[in-house]
Amino acid sequence: MAQETDELDSLVRKRIRALRVAQGWSLEELAARANVSQSTLSRIENGRRRLALDQLVTLARALDTSLDQLVETATDDVVSNPMIDGAHGLMRWPIKAEPGMTVVRQRMTNPPPDSPSRMRAHSGREWLVVLSGTAILLLGNRRLRIETNQAAEFPTMLPHAIGAEGGPCEILGIFDRDARRGHQRGEDAGKANRPSP
């Protein structure tokens, strides 16, 4: 237990210093932002001063992070494999740090639907980037052309649909919990409406 505590202590000190350096701040600048003395901050970073919870909260705030992120130790599952949905041409990755968020990779070959009745609206937000090809995003009564390396972000309460233009396109999307659920319900409804073979 003492070794784990020492490792966490060392990790937090390294993170404080790394975040300060990444911001381009001197000891003096971070000390002023955190309202601690420069010598106190130096001793915290170098392990010559005990880490106090109240100082960690203040330092986390000054570094524009959270206490949870400053002391987080779970790094076991850095690499994850996708869940593959071959029926819809999707790969999905859950975002562990944000339960409910999902990253989806999808290859599209069909154009967007020509009927407004096939557009979906549900709670949530979506963000997507076109990895290759050209996508057409129907959003309310707008028709948006999204080229390779362009991104779109929108509230999903607006009726929306997406498809390919001029050949296949591949997108990478990030869905919050509500948007993901809305799409899953839409996929399930689509399956129910398809004629059985």
Short mmCIF file of C-alpha atoms in Angstrom, two decimals:
data_model
loop_
_atom_site.label_atom_id
_atom_site.label_comp_id
_atom_site.label_asym_id
_atom_site.label_seq_id
_atom_site.Cartn_x
_atom_site.Cartn_y
_atom_site.Cartn_z
CA MET A 1 0.00 0.00 0.00
CA ALA A 2 2.83 2.42 0.85
CA GLN A 3 4.46 1.74 -2.53
CA GLU A 4 1.18 2.49 -4.36
CA THR A 5 0.83 5.74 -2.41
CA ASP A 6 4.41 6.74 -3.27
CA GLU A 7 3.83 5.93 -6.95
CA LEU A 8 0.63 8.01 -7.03
CA ASP A 9 2.39 10.86 -5.21
CA SER A 10 5.21 10.82 -7.77
CA LEU A 11 2.75 10.61 -10.68
CA VAL A 12 0.74 13.62 -9.47
CA ARG A 13 3.91 15.69 -9.01
CA LYS A 14 5.06 14.82 -12.55
CA ARG A 15 1.63 15.73 -13.95
CA ILE A 16 1.64 19.11 -12.22
CA ARG A 17 5.04 19.92 -13.69
CA ALA A 18 4.15 18.51 -17.15
CA LEU A 19 0.90 20.51 -17.31
CA ARG A 20 2.71 23.67 -16.22
CA VAL A 21 5.43 23.19 -18.86
CA ALA A 22 2.85 22.34 -21.55
CA GLN A 23 1.13 25.68 -20.85
CA GLY A 24 4.50 27.42 -21.19
CA TRP A 25 4.28 28.75 -17.63
CA SER A 26 7.18 29.35 -15.27
CA LEU A 27 6.98 28.32 -11.62
CA GLU A 28 6.27 31.96 -10.84
CA GLU A 29 3.32 32.14 -13.28
CA LEU A 30 1.61 28.98 -11.99
CA ALA A 31 2.28 29.97 -8.38
CA ALA A 32 0.55 33.30 -9.00
CA ARG A 33 -2.42 31.60 -10.70
CA ALA A 34 -2.76 29.10 -7.82
CA ASN A 35 -2.12 31.71 -5.13
CA VAL A 36 0.77 29.75 -3.59
CA SER A 37 4.37 30.81 -3.18
CA GLN A 38 6.87 29.93 -5.87
CA SER A 39 9.02 28.03 -3.33
CA THR A 40 5.98 25.99 -2.19
CA LEU A 41 5.18 25.05 -5.79
CA SER A 42 8.82 24.13 -6.44
CA ARG A 43 8.88 21.89 -3.35
CA ILE A 44 5.58 20.25 -4.41
CA GLU A 45 6.93 19.49 -7.88
CA ASN A 46 10.25 18.18 -6.50
CA GLY A 47 8.74 16.00 -3.78
CA ARG A 48 10.10 18.00 -0.86
CA ARG A 49 6.68 19.07 0.35
CA ARG A 50 3.72 16.93 1.32
CA LEU A 51 0.79 17.03 -1.14
CA ALA A 52 -2.24 18.56 0.59
CA LEU A 53 -5.72 18.02 -0.82
CA ASP A 54 -6.64 21.71 -0.70
CA GLN A 55 -3.49 22.63 -2.65
CA LEU A 56 -4.18 19.90 -5.22
CA VAL A 57 -7.68 21.27 -5.80
CA THR A 58 -6.28 24.79 -6.23
CA LEU A 59 -3.49 23.60 -8.55
CA ALA A 60 -5.92 21.51 -10.64
CA ARG A 61 -8.15 24.55 -11.09
CA ALA A 62 -5.17 26.77 -11.98
CA LEU A 63 -4.01 24.16 -14.52
CA ASP A 64 -7.52 24.01 -16.03
CA THR A 65 -8.01 20.35 -15.18
CA SER A 66 -9.96 18.41 -12.57
CA LEU A 67 -8.71 16.77 -9.40
CA ASP A 68 -9.91 13.43 -10.81
CA GLN A 69 -7.73 13.82 -13.89
CA LEU A 70 -4.78 14.95 -11.82
CA VAL A 71 -4.84 11.81 -9.62
CA GLU A 72 -6.22 9.27 -12.14
CA THR A 73 -4.19 6.07 -12.20
CA ALA A 74 -6.16 3.76 -14.52
CA THR A 75 -3.94 3.29 -17.57
CA ASP A 76 -4.44 -0.45 -17.99
CA ASP A 77 -6.69 -0.33 -21.03
CA VAL A 78 -4.95 2.18 -23.25
CA VAL A 79 -5.62 0.28 -26.49
CA SER A 80 -9.11 -0.94 -27.36
CA ASN A 81 -10.47 -2.92 -30.26
CA PRO A 82 -13.60 -1.95 -32.14
CA MET A 83 -16.94 -3.68 -31.94
CA ILE A 84 -17.79 -4.51 -35.54
CA ASP A 85 -21.33 -4.25 -36.90
CA GLY A 86 -20.97 -5.78 -40.36
CA ALA A 87 -24.68 -5.43 -41.14
CA HIS A 88 -24.40 -1.63 -41.03
CA GLY A 89 -20.76 -1.30 -42.10
CA LEU A 90 -19.82 0.19 -38.70
CA MET A 91 -16.96 -0.04 -36.26
CA ARG A 92 -17.67 1.32 -32.77
CA TRP A 93 -15.35 2.24 -29.93
CA PRO A 94 -16.71 3.31 -26.52
CA ILE A 95 -14.86 6.23 -24.89
CA LYS A 96 -13.92 4.94 -21.45
CA ALA A 97 -13.39 8.34 -19.84
CA GLU A 98 -16.85 9.51 -20.98
CA PRO A 99 -19.34 6.69 -20.42
CA GLY A 100 -22.04 6.86 -23.03
CA MET A 101 -19.84 8.49 -25.69
CA THR A 102 -19.03 6.37 -28.73
CA VAL A 103 -16.75 6.78 -31.73
CA VAL A 104 -18.13 5.26 -34.94
CA ARG A 105 -16.38 4.62 -38.26
CA GLN A 106 -18.70 4.05 -41.19
CA ARG A 107 -18.32 3.55 -44.93
CA MET A 108 -21.24 4.92 -46.93
CA THR A 109 -22.11 4.18 -50.53
CA ASN A 110 -25.73 5.35 -50.79
CA PRO A 111 -26.78 8.98 -51.21
CA PRO A 112 -28.83 10.56 -48.42
CA PRO A 113 -32.54 9.73 -48.49
CA ASP A 114 -34.65 11.76 -50.90
CA SER A 115 -37.66 11.77 -48.58
CA PRO A 116 -37.74 14.08 -45.53
CA SER A 117 -39.75 11.38 -43.73
CA ARG A 118 -36.57 9.25 -43.59
CA MET A 119 -34.60 11.90 -41.69
CA ARG A 120 -34.14 11.33 -37.93
CA ALA A 121 -34.46 13.71 -35.02
CA HIS A 122 -33.59 12.80 -31.43
CA SER A 123 -31.91 14.34 -28.43
CA GLY A 124 -28.13 14.60 -28.34
CA ARG A 125 -25.19 15.99 -30.32
CA GLU A 126 -23.07 14.51 -33.08
CA TRP A 127 -19.65 15.37 -34.46
CA LEU A 128 -18.26 13.77 -37.61
CA VAL A 129 -15.29 14.11 -39.92
CA VAL A 130 -15.12 12.80 -43.49
CA LEU A 131 -12.03 10.58 -43.80
CA SER A 132 -12.38 10.02 -47.55
CA GLY A 133 -14.80 10.94 -50.31
CA THR A 134 -17.62 13.45 -50.05
CA ALA A 135 -20.62 13.25 -47.72
CA ILE A 136 -23.92 15.08 -47.94
CA LEU A 137 -25.50 16.06 -44.64
CA LEU A 138 -29.19 16.89 -44.71
CA LEU A 139 -29.86 19.05 -41.66
CA GLY A 140 -33.36 20.45 -41.32
CA ASN A 141 -33.99 22.04 -44.71
CA ARG A 142 -30.26 22.54 -45.45
CA ARG A 143 -28.10 20.37 -47.70
CA LEU A 144 -24.43 20.55 -46.67
CA ARG A 145 -21.53 19.12 -48.68
CA ILE A 146 -18.70 17.83 -46.45
CA GLU A 147 -15.39 17.09 -48.19
CA THR A 148 -12.47 14.94 -47.02
CA ASN A 149 -10.98 16.30 -43.77
CA GLN A 150 -13.92 18.62 -43.13
CA ALA A 151 -16.00 18.13 -39.98
CA ALA A 152 -19.56 18.89 -38.92
CA GLU A 153 -21.08 19.25 -35.46
CA PHE A 154 -24.79 19.66 -34.84
CA PRO A 155 -27.61 19.13 -32.36
CA THR A 156 -29.55 16.02 -33.34
CA MET A 157 -32.91 17.56 -32.47
CA LEU A 158 -32.79 18.90 -36.03
CA PRO A 159 -34.01 16.28 -38.53
CA HIS A 160 -30.89 14.91 -40.20
CA ALA A 161 -29.53 12.25 -42.53
CA ILE A 162 -26.18 11.62 -44.18
CA GLY A 163 -25.05 9.83 -47.31
CA ALA A 164 -22.31 9.67 -49.93
CA GLU A 165 -21.96 11.81 -53.05
CA GLY A 166 -20.12 10.72 -56.21
CA GLY A 167 -18.90 7.41 -54.81
CA PRO A 168 -18.17 5.87 -51.43
CA CYS A 169 -17.20 7.99 -48.45
CA GLU A 170 -15.92 7.09 -45.03
CA ILE A 171 -16.76 9.05 -41.88
CA LEU A 172 -15.67 9.01 -38.27
CA GLY A 173 -18.34 10.22 -35.87
CA ILE A 174 -18.55 10.91 -32.15
CA PHE A 175 -21.96 10.44 -30.59
CA ASP A 176 -23.02 11.37 -27.08
CA ARG A 177 -25.22 8.90 -25.18
CA ASP A 178 -28.51 10.38 -26.43
CA ALA A 179 -27.41 10.56 -30.07
CA ARG A 180 -26.16 6.96 -29.95
CA ARG A 181 -29.46 5.76 -28.49
CA GLY A 182 -31.40 7.72 -31.12
CA HIS A 183 -29.47 6.03 -33.92
CA GLN A 184 -29.82 2.58 -32.36
CA ARG A 185 -33.60 3.06 -32.14
CA GLY A 186 -33.61 4.18 -35.78
CA GLU A 187 -31.62 1.10 -36.85
CA ASP A 188 -33.95 -1.18 -34.89
CA ALA A 189 -37.00 0.46 -36.51
CA GLY A 190 -35.39 0.05 -39.93
CA LYS A 191 -34.88 -3.65 -39.29
CA ALA A 192 -38.48 -4.07 -38.20
CA ASN A 193 -39.75 -2.38 -41.40
CA ARG A 194 -37.62 -4.49 -43.75
CA PRO A 195 -39.34 -7.43 -45.43
CA SER A 196 -38.05 -10.76 -44.21
CA PRO A 197 -36.09 -12.83 -46.78
#
